[in-house]
């Protein structure tokens, strides 16, 4: 067992604080990673605060992990000491079911193992990346290509793949009009990725406060959703809308912005149910769908795509002592555009 420094929530209403946790002994297929940076995803907040149902405490959040391999098990072939690597939301799956065989490990029929809040190979609660080291089976460790800094790469492991996957699945590209709702961690990645794929990109944000940033990130158009004129002006105009909002929104209003056969894809994961008037879907043959992170193969494809297009996240690197403050700023939509913890400050 390896005892490592970490930051944990001990109850839904407690701020996170410093602690130590145990990492399992390295098995033959395991990789020990010295974590250098870990992004703060809004899901960390939902989970640490038990917004999605009661969590098992202590919770060490963090599933946007970037670091360096420092040790490998005897049978590891995919990674070597010194490699720049990443770990996202998954650390294991059965590997045998139909969905795993398709490379959709996030939909493993036996239940994939989440990076935190799951049950690991050793039967213990998994603990995430707000820590100095992690042990992960080699198949769930991604390679971070040269050319992307580890700090800017960390958020790609969740925010990157969560937006890349639906953009690919619903065919974002030249000639397609894509709207991104919410310019936070996921939203800013969706803008960069959709732009790099060649789509015409619109940001739908609550206000125009971040308009300059949105255009710099690659958006062609930017509108405020608090202005009712926006919904009139843009009615029937998009092929794909990716909703990244962490709270409940009026789905019918957003569905009205879709063109024939358009799809509204929810990646935001608010705890409250969302309701839809079925007539919003009947006319004109619109779809409402969801999408959950992405499989390991596609995550590597996304990282390689980002390297080719010189894409990393726009980040604010913080010491561990600022994690609770960062949570408040995320909740106030005051993030530009991902907080990333420098794990050297955990020691
Ligand atoms: P974030 O950085 O907080 O971004 C969310 C953005 O939504 C905010 O920046 C804000 O953008 C907008 N927003 C927030 N509250 C709003 C409200 N009440 N009404 C309208 N707009 C609002 O969060 P994130 O890390 O990108 O995560 C977003 C959501 O995706 C979370 O629910 C998270 O759990 C979920 N998630 C899902 C997956 C998946 O696999 N599906 C993966 C990761 C995260 P503006 O200021 O521009 O309006
Ligand atoms: Zn996440």
CSV table of C-alpha atoms and ligand atoms in Angstrom, one decimal:
chain,number,residue,atom,x,y,z
A,1,UNK,CA,0.0,0.0,0.0
A,2,UNK,CA,1.1,3.5,-0.7
A,3,UNK,CA,0.0,6.3,1.5
A,4,UNK,CA,-0.5,9.5,-0.5
A,5,UNK,CA,-1.6,13.1,0.2
A,6,UNK,CA,-5.1,14.1,-1.0
A,7,UNK,CA,-8.0,16.6,-0.5
A,8,UNK,CA,-11.3,15.1,0.5
A,9,UNK,CA,-14.9,16.0,1.4
A,10,UNK,CA,-16.0,14.3,4.6
A,11,UNK,CA,-19.7,15.2,4.4
A,12,UNK,CA,-22.0,16.9,1.9
A,13,UNK,CA,-22.0,20.2,3.7
A,14,UNK,CA,-18.3,20.2,4.8
A,15,UNK,CA,-15.6,22.1,2.9
A,16,UNK,CA,-12.9,19.8,1.4
A,17,UNK,CA,-9.7,19.5,3.4
A,18,UNK,CA,-6.3,17.8,3.4
A,19,UNK,CA,-6.0,14.1,4.2
A,20,UNK,CA,-4.1,11.0,3.3
A,21,UNK,CA,-5.4,8.0,1.4
A,22,UNK,CA,-4.1,4.5,0.5
A,23,UNK,CA,-3.4,3.4,-3.0
A,24,UNK,CA,-3.3,-0.3,-3.8
A,25,UNK,CA,-0.1,-2.3,-4.4
A,26,UNK,CA,0.8,-2.4,-8.0
A,27,UNK,CA,-0.7,-5.5,-9.8
A,28,UNK,CA,0.9,-6.9,-12.9
A,29,UNK,CA,-1.2,-4.7,-15.2
A,30,UNK,CA,-1.2,-1.6,-13.0
A,31,UNK,CA,0.5,1.7,-13.6
A,32,UNK,CA,1.5,4.1,-10.8
A,33,UNK,CA,1.1,7.7,-11.9
A,34,UNK,CA,2.5,10.8,-10.1
A,35,UNK,CA,-0.4,13.2,-10.6
A,36,UNK,CA,0.8,16.7,-11.7
A,37,UNK,CA,-2.5,18.4,-12.4
A,38,UNK,CA,-6.2,17.6,-11.8
A,39,UNK,CA,-9.1,19.7,-13.2
A,40,UNK,CA,-12.2,20.6,-11.2
A,41,UNK,CA,-15.3,19.4,-13.0
A,42,UNK,CA,-18.8,20.5,-11.9
A,43,UNK,CA,-19.5,16.8,-11.4
A,44,UNK,CA,-17.0,16.8,-8.6
A,45,UNK,CA,-19.2,19.4,-6.9
A,46,UNK,CA,-22.5,17.5,-7.6
A,47,UNK,CA,-20.9,14.3,-6.2
A,48,UNK,CA,-19.0,15.8,-3.2
A,49,UNK,CA,-22.2,17.5,-2.1
A,50,UNK,CA,-24.4,14.4,-2.6
A,51,UNK,CA,-26.6,16.2,-5.1
A,52,UNK,CA,-27.0,13.1,-7.2
A,53,UNK,CA,-27.8,10.9,-4.2
A,54,UNK,CA,-25.9,10.2,-1.0
A,55,UNK,CA,-22.2,9.7,-1.6
A,56,UNK,CA,-19.9,7.5,0.4
A,57,UNK,CA,-17.5,9.7,2.4
A,58,UNK,CA,-14.7,10.5,2.4
A,59,UNK,CA,-14.8,11.6,-1.2
A,60,UNK,CA,-11.6,12.5,-3.0
A,61,UNK,CA,-13.0,14.0,-6.2
A,62,UNK,CA,-11.1,14.5,-9.5
A,63,UNK,CA,-11.4,12.8,-12.8
A,64,UNK,CA,-9.3,15.1,-15.0
A,65,UNK,CA,-5.9,13.7,-14.2
A,66,UNK,CA,-2.6,14.4,-15.9
A,67,UNK,CA,0.7,13.1,-14.7
A,68,UNK,CA,3.8,11.0,-15.3
A,69,UNK,CA,4.2,7.2,-15.0
A,70,UNK,CA,6.6,6.4,-12.1
A,71,UNK,CA,6.3,2.6,-11.9
A,72,UNK,CA,4.7,-0.1,-14.0
A,73,UNK,CA,3.6,-3.7,-13.1
A,74,UNK,CA,5.5,-6.7,-14.5
A,75,UNK,CA,3.1,-7.3,-17.4
A,76,UNK,CA,2.4,-3.7,-18.5
A,77,UNK,CA,3.1,-3.2,-22.2
A,78,UNK,CA,1.2,0.0,-23.1
A,79,UNK,CA,3.1,2.5,-20.8
A,80,UNK,CA,6.6,3.0,-19.5
A,81,UNK,CA,8.2,5.0,-16.7
A,82,UNK,CA,8.4,8.7,-17.7
A,83,UNK,CA,5.4,8.6,-20.0
A,84,UNK,CA,3.0,11.6,-20.0
A,85,UNK,CA,-0.4,10.1,-19.2
A,86,UNK,CA,-4.0,11.0,-18.3
A,87,UNK,CA,-6.9,9.3,-16.5
A,88,UNK,CA,-10.5,10.4,-17.0
A,89,UNK,CA,-13.8,9.3,-15.4
A,90,UNK,CA,-13.2,5.6,-15.7
A,91,UNK,CA,-10.6,3.3,-14.2
A,92,UNK,CA,-12.0,-0.1,-15.1
A,93,UNK,CA,-14.8,-2.1,-16.8
A,94,UNK,CA,-15.6,-5.8,-17.5
A,95,UNK,CA,-13.9,-5.6,-20.9
A,96,UNK,CA,-16.1,-8.5,-22.2
A,97,UNK,CA,-19.7,-7.3,-22.6
A,98,UNK,CA,-21.1,-6.0,-25.9
A,99,UNK,CA,-20.6,-2.4,-25.0
A,100,UNK,CA,-17.0,-2.8,-23.8
A,101,UNK,CA,-16.2,-4.7,-26.9
A,102,UNK,CA,-17.5,-1.7,-28.9
A,103,UNK,CA,-15.1,0.5,-27.0
A,104,UNK,CA,-18.0,2.1,-25.1
A,105,UNK,CA,-16.6,1.2,-21.6
A,106,UNK,CA,-18.6,4.0,-20.0
A,107,UNK,CA,-21.7,1.9,-20.8
A,108,UNK,CA,-20.3,-1.4,-19.6
A,109,UNK,CA,-23.2,-3.7,-19.0
A,110,UNK,CA,-21.7,-4.9,-15.7
A,111,UNK,CA,-21.1,-1.3,-14.6
A,112,UNK,CA,-17.8,0.5,-15.3
A,113,UNK,CA,-15.7,1.6,-12.3
A,114,UNK,CA,-15.7,5.3,-11.8
A,115,UNK,CA,-12.4,7.1,-10.9
A,116,UNK,CA,-14.0,8.1,-7.6
A,117,UNK,CA,-17.0,6.8,-5.7
A,118,UNK,CA,-16.8,3.4,-7.4
A,119,UNK,CA,-15.5,0.1,-6.0
A,120,UNK,CA,-11.9,-0.7,-7.2
A,121,UNK,CA,-10.2,-4.0,-7.9
A,122,UNK,CA,-9.1,-4.2,-4.2
A,123,UNK,CA,-12.7,-3.9,-3.1
A,124,UNK,CA,-12.1,-0.4,-1.7
A,125,UNK,CA,-13.9,2.8,-2.6
A,126,UNK,CA,-12.1,4.5,-5.5
A,127,UNK,CA,-10.6,7.9,-4.8
A,128,UNK,CA,-9.9,10.5,-7.5
A,129,UNK,CA,-7.3,12.9,-8.7
A,130,UNK,CA,-7.2,15.5,-6.0
A,131,UNK,CA,-4.2,13.5,-4.7
A,132,UNK,CA,-0.5,13.1,-5.5
A,133,UNK,CA,-0.6,9.5,-7.0
A,134,UNK,CA,-3.0,7.0,-8.4
A,135,UNK,CA,-2.8,3.3,-9.4
A,136,UNK,CA,-4.8,2.5,-12.6
A,137,UNK,CA,-4.9,-0.6,-14.8
A,138,UNK,CA,-3.0,0.1,-18.0
A,139,UNK,CA,-5.9,-0.1,-20.4
A,140,UNK,CA,-7.6,2.9,-18.7
A,141,UNK,CA,-4.5,5.1,-18.9
A,142,UNK,CA,-4.4,7.5,-21.9
A,143,UNK,CA,-1.3,8.9,-23.6
A,144,UNK,CA,-1.0,12.7,-23.5
A,145,UNK,CA,0.6,13.7,-26.8
A,146,UNK,CA,3.6,16.0,-26.9
A,147,UNK,CA,2.6,19.6,-27.6
A,148,UNK,CA,-0.1,19.9,-25.0
A,149,UNK,CA,1.0,21.0,-21.5
A,150,UNK,CA,-0.1,18.6,-18.7
A,151,UNK,CA,-2.0,21.4,-17.0
A,152,UNK,CA,-4.0,22.3,-20.1
A,153,UNK,CA,-4.4,18.6,-21.0
A,154,UNK,CA,-6.0,17.6,-17.7
A,155,UNK,CA,-9.5,19.0,-18.4
A,156,UNK,CA,-9.5,17.1,-21.8
A,157,UNK,CA,-9.9,13.9,-19.8
A,158,UNK,CA,-13.5,14.8,-18.9
A,159,UNK,CA,-14.6,18.1,-20.4
A,160,UNK,CA,-12.8,17.3,-23.7
A,161,UNK,CA,-14.2,13.8,-24.3
A,162,UNK,CA,-17.7,14.7,-23.0
A,163,UNK,CA,-18.1,17.3,-25.7
A,164,UNK,CA,-16.0,15.6,-28.4
A,165,UNK,CA,-18.2,12.4,-28.3
A,166,UNK,CA,-21.6,14.0,-29.1
A,167,UNK,CA,-20.0,16.4,-31.6
A,168,UNK,CA,-18.7,13.3,-33.5
A,169,UNK,CA,-21.8,11.1,-32.9
A,170,UNK,CA,-24.1,13.8,-34.3
A,171,UNK,CA,-21.8,14.8,-37.1
A,172,UNK,CA,-20.5,18.3,-36.3
A,173,UNK,CA,-18.5,19.5,-39.2
A,174,UNK,CA,-18.5,21.8,-42.3
A,175,UNK,CA,-22.0,22.9,-43.2
A,176,UNK,CA,-23.4,22.1,-39.7
A,177,UNK,CA,-24.8,24.7,-37.4
A,178,UNK,CA,-23.9,23.8,-33.8
A,179,UNK,CA,-25.0,25.7,-30.7
A,180,UNK,CA,-23.3,25.3,-27.3
A,181,UNK,CA,-25.4,26.2,-24.2
A,182,UNK,CA,-23.3,27.4,-21.3
A,183,UNK,CA,-19.8,28.7,-21.6
A,184,UNK,CA,-18.1,26.9,-18.6
A,185,UNK,CA,-15.7,24.0,-18.5
A,186,UNK,CA,-17.5,21.7,-20.9
A,187,UNK,CA,-18.9,24.6,-23.0
A,188,UNK,CA,-15.6,26.2,-23.8
A,189,UNK,CA,-14.2,22.8,-24.9
A,190,UNK,CA,-17.3,22.2,-27.0
A,191,UNK,CA,-16.7,25.6,-28.8
A,192,UNK,CA,-13.0,24.8,-29.5
A,193,UNK,CA,-13.7,21.3,-30.7
A,194,UNK,CA,-16.7,22.1,-32.9
A,195,UNK,CA,-14.8,25.0,-34.4
A,196,UNK,CA,-11.8,22.7,-35.1
A,197,UNK,CA,-14.2,20.2,-36.7
A,198,UNK,CA,-15.3,22.9,-39.1
A,199,UNK,CA,-18.8,23.6,-37.8
A,200,UNK,CA,-20.5,27.0,-37.6
A,201,UNK,CA,-20.5,27.6,-33.9
A,202,UNK,CA,-22.9,29.7,-31.7
A,203,UNK,CA,-22.6,30.2,-28.0
A,204,UNK,CA,-25.9,30.5,-26.0
A,205,UNK,CA,-24.8,32.0,-22.7
A,206,UNK,CA,-26.9,33.6,-19.9
A,207,UNK,CA,-25.5,37.0,-20.7
A,208,UNK,CA,-23.0,38.7,-23.1
A,209,UNK,CA,-20.4,39.0,-20.4
A,210,UNK,CA,-18.1,36.4,-21.9
A,211,UNK,CA,-18.7,37.3,-25.6
A,212,UNK,CA,-15.2,38.3,-26.4
A,213,UNK,CA,-13.8,35.1,-24.9
A,214,UNK,CA,-16.4,33.0,-26.8
A,215,UNK,CA,-15.4,34.5,-30.1
A,216,UNK,CA,-11.7,34.1,-29.3
A,217,UNK,CA,-12.3,30.4,-28.4
A,218,UNK,CA,-13.8,29.8,-31.9
A,219,UNK,CA,-17.4,30.8,-31.8
A,220,UNK,CA,-18.9,32.5,-34.9
A,221,UNK,CA,-21.9,33.9,-33.1
A,222,UNK,CA,-22.8,34.7,-29.4
A,223,UNK,CA,-26.2,35.3,-27.9
A,224,UNK,CA,-27.6,36.0,-24.4
A,225,UNK,CA,-30.4,33.6,-23.4
A,226,UNK,CA,-31.8,36.0,-20.9
A,227,UNK,CA,-32.9,38.1,-23.9
A,228,UNK,CA,-36.2,36.7,-25.1
A,229,UNK,CA,-35.4,38.1,-28.6
A,230,UNK,CA,-32.6,35.5,-28.9
A,231,UNK,CA,-35.2,32.7,-29.0
A,232,UNK,CA,-37.3,34.5,-31.7
A,233,UNK,CA,-34.3,35.4,-33.8
A,234,UNK,CA,-32.7,31.9,-33.8
A,235,UNK,CA,-35.9,29.8,-34.1
A,236,UNK,CA,-35.4,26.7,-36.3
A,237,UNK,CA,-31.7,27.4,-37.0
A,238,UNK,CA,-29.4,24.7,-35.5
A,239,UNK,CA,-28.6,21.1,-36.6
A,240,UNK,CA,-27.1,20.3,-33.2
A,241,UNK,CA,-27.4,21.9,-29.7
A,242,UNK,CA,-25.1,20.6,-27.0
A,243,UNK,CA,-26.4,21.6,-23.6
A,244,UNK,CA,-23.7,21.8,-20.9
A,245,UNK,CA,-25.8,23.6,-18.3
A,246,UNK,CA,-25.5,22.1,-14.8
A,247,UNK,CA,-29.0,23.4,-13.8
A,248,UNK,CA,-32.5,22.9,-15.0
A,249,UNK,CA,-33.3,24.8,-18.2
A,250,UNK,CA,-36.5,25.2,-20.3
A,251,UNK,CA,-35.9,22.4,-22.8
A,252,UNK,CA,-38.9,23.4,-25.0
A,253,UNK,CA,-37.4,26.9,-25.6
A,254,UNK,CA,-34.1,25.3,-26.7
A,255,UNK,CA,-35.8,22.6,-28.8
A,256,UNK,CA,-37.5,25.4,-30.7
A,257,UNK,CA,-34.1,26.5,-32.0
A,258,UNK,CA,-33.6,23.2,-33.9
A,259,UNK,CA,-34.0,22.8,-37.6
A,260,UNK,CA,-35.5,19.8,-39.3
A,261,UNK,CA,-34.0,16.6,-37.9
A,262,UNK,CA,-32.0,18.6,-35.4
A,263,UNK,CA,-30.9,17.2,-32.1
A,264,UNK,CA,-30.6,18.7,-28.6
A,265,UNK,CA,-28.0,16.6,-26.7
A,266,UNK,CA,-27.8,17.0,-23.0
A,267,UNK,CA,-24.4,16.5,-21.4
A,268,UNK,CA,-25.3,18.7,-18.4
A,269,UNK,CA,-26.3,16.6,-15.4
A,270,UNK,CA,-28.6,18.5,-13.1
A,271,UNK,CA,-30.1,16.5,-10.3
A,272,UNK,CA,-33.7,17.8,-11.0
A,273,UNK,CA,-35.7,16.1,-13.8
A,274,UNK,CA,-36.2,18.1,-17.0
A,275,UNK,CA,-39.5,18.1,-18.8
A,276,UNK,CA,-40.4,18.2,-22.5
A,277,UNK,CA,-43.6,19.0,-24.3
A,278,UNK,CA,-43.8,16.2,-26.8
A,279,UNK,CA,-44.9,18.7,-29.6
A,280,UNK,CA,-41.4,20.2,-29.3
A,281,UNK,CA,-40.2,16.9,-30.7
A,282,UNK,CA,-42.9,16.1,-33.3
A,283,UNK,CA,-42.3,19.3,-35.2
A,284,UNK,CA,-40.0,19.2,-37.2
A,285,UNK,CA,-38.8,15.7,-36.2
A,286,UNK,CA,-36.5,16.9,-33.5
A,287,UNK,CA,-34.6,14.6,-31.1
A,288,UNK,CA,-33.7,15.1,-27.5
A,289,UNK,CA,-30.7,12.9,-26.4
A,290,UNK,CA,-28.0,12.5,-23.8
A,291,UNK,CA,-24.4,11.6,-23.9
A,292,UNK,CA,-22.0,10.3,-21.2
A,293,UNK,CA,-18.3,11.0,-21.4
A,294,UNK,CA,-16.8,8.6,-24.0
A,295,UNK,CA,-14.9,5.3,-24.4
A,296,UNK,CA,-11.2,4.9,-24.0
A,297,UNK,CA,-10.5,4.5,-27.7
A,298,UNK,CA,-12.4,7.7,-28.5
A,299,UNK,CA,-10.7,9.5,-25.6
A,300,UNK,CA,-7.3,8.8,-27.1
A,301,UNK,CA,-8.7,9.9,-30.5
A,302,UNK,CA,-9.8,13.2,-28.9
A,303,UNK,CA,-6.4,13.8,-27.3
A,304,UNK,CA,-4.7,13.2,-30.6
A,305,UNK,CA,-7.2,15.5,-32.4
A,306,UNK,CA,-6.4,18.2,-29.8
A,307,UNK,CA,-2.7,17.8,-30.3
A,308,UNK,CA,-3.1,18.1,-34.1
A,309,UNK,CA,-5.3,21.2,-33.7
A,310,UNK,CA,-3.2,22.8,-30.9
A,311,UNK,CA,-6.1,22.6,-28.5
A,312,UNK,CA,-5.9,22.6,-24.7
A,313,UNK,CA,-8.2,23.9,-22.1
A,314,UNK,CA,-8.2,27.5,-20.9
A,315,UNK,CA,-7.2,27.1,-17.3
A,316,UNK,CA,-6.6,28.8,-14.0
A,317,UNK,CA,-4.1,26.8,-12.0
A,318,UNK,CA,-4.7,26.9,-8.3
A,319,UNK,CA,-3.1,25.5,-5.1
A,320,UNK,CA,-5.1,22.9,-3.1
A,321,UNK,CA,-5.9,25.5,-0.5
A,322,UNK,CA,-8.1,27.3,-3.1
A,323,UNK,CA,-10.3,24.3,-3.9
A,324,UNK,CA,-13.3,25.4,-1.8
A,325,UNK,CA,-13.1,28.9,-3.2
A,326,UNK,CA,-12.9,27.5,-6.8
A,327,UNK,CA,-16.1,25.4,-6.1
A,328,UNK,CA,-17.9,28.6,-5.1
A,329,UNK,CA,-16.7,30.4,-8.3
A,330,UNK,CA,-17.8,27.4,-10.5
A,331,UNK,CA,-21.2,27.6,-8.9
A,332,UNK,CA,-21.4,31.4,-9.6
A,333,UNK,CA,-20.5,30.7,-13.3
A,334,UNK,CA,-17.2,32.6,-12.6
A,335,UNK,CA,-14.8,30.1,-14.2
A,336,UNK,CA,-12.5,30.9,-17.1
A,337,UNK,CA,-12.7,28.2,-18.1
A,338,UNK,CA,-11.4,25.4,-15.9
A,339,UNK,CA,-9.8,25.4,-12.5
A,340,UNK,CA,-6.8,23.0,-12.4
A,341,UNK,CA,-5.2,21.9,-9.1
A,342,UNK,CA,-1.4,21.9,-9.0
A,343,UNK,CA,-1.0,18.7,-7.0
A,344,UNK,CA,2.5,19.7,-5.8
A,345,UNK,CA,0.6,21.9,-3.3
A,346,UNK,CA,-1.1,18.9,-1.7
A,347,UNK,CA,2.1,17.7,0.0
B,1,LIG,P1,-19.5,24.7,-15.4
B,1,LIG,O1,-18.1,25.0,-15.7
B,1,LIG,O2,-20.1,25.2,-14.1
B,1,LIG,O3,-20.4,25.2,-16.6
B,1,LIG,C1,-21.8,25.2,-16.7
B,1,LIG,C2,-22.2,26.5,-17.3
B,1,LIG,O4,-23.6,26.5,-17.4
B,1,LIG,C3,-21.9,27.8,-16.6
B,1,LIG,O5,-20.6,28.3,-16.8
B,1,LIG,C4,-23.0,28.7,-17.1
B,1,LIG,O6,-22.6,29.2,-18.4
B,1,LIG,C5,-24.2,27.8,-17.4
B,1,LIG,N1,-25.1,27.8,-16.3
B,1,LIG,C6,-24.9,27.5,-14.9
B,1,LIG,N2,-26.0,27.7,-14.2
B,1,LIG,C7,-27.0,28.0,-15.1
B,1,LIG,C8,-28.4,28.3,-15.0
B,1,LIG,N3,-29.0,28.2,-13.8
B,1,LIG,N4,-29.1,28.6,-16.1
B,1,LIG,C9,-28.5,28.7,-17.3
B,1,LIG,N5,-27.2,28.4,-17.5
B,1,LIG,C10,-26.4,28.1,-16.4
B,1,LIG,O7,-19.8,23.1,-15.4
B,1,LIG,P2,-19.1,21.9,-16.2
B,1,LIG,O8,-18.0,21.4,-15.5
B,1,LIG,O9,-18.9,22.4,-17.6
B,1,LIG,O10,-20.2,20.8,-16.2
B,1,LIG,C11,-21.5,21.1,-16.7
B,1,LIG,C12,-22.5,20.0,-16.4
B,1,LIG,O11,-22.1,18.9,-17.1
B,1,LIG,C13,-22.5,19.6,-14.9
B,1,LIG,O12,-23.9,19.3,-14.6
B,1,LIG,C14,-21.7,18.3,-14.9
B,1,LIG,O13,-22.0,17.4,-13.9
B,1,LIG,C15,-22.1,17.7,-16.3
B,1,LIG,N6,-21.1,16.8,-16.8
B,1,LIG,C16,-21.6,15.8,-17.5
B,1,LIG,C17,-20.8,14.8,-18.1
B,1,LIG,C18,-21.3,13.8,-19.0
B,1,LIG,O14,-20.7,12.8,-19.2
B,1,LIG,N7,-22.5,13.9,-19.5
B,1,LIG,C19,-19.4,15.0,-18.0
B,1,LIG,C20,-18.9,16.0,-17.2
B,1,LIG,C21,-19.8,16.9,-16.7
B,1,LIG,P3,-22.9,30.7,-18.9
B,1,LIG,O15,-22.3,31.6,-17.8
B,1,LIG,O16,-22.2,30.8,-20.2
B,1,LIG,O17,-24.4,30.9,-19.0
B,2,LIG,ZN1,-16.2,15.6,-15.2
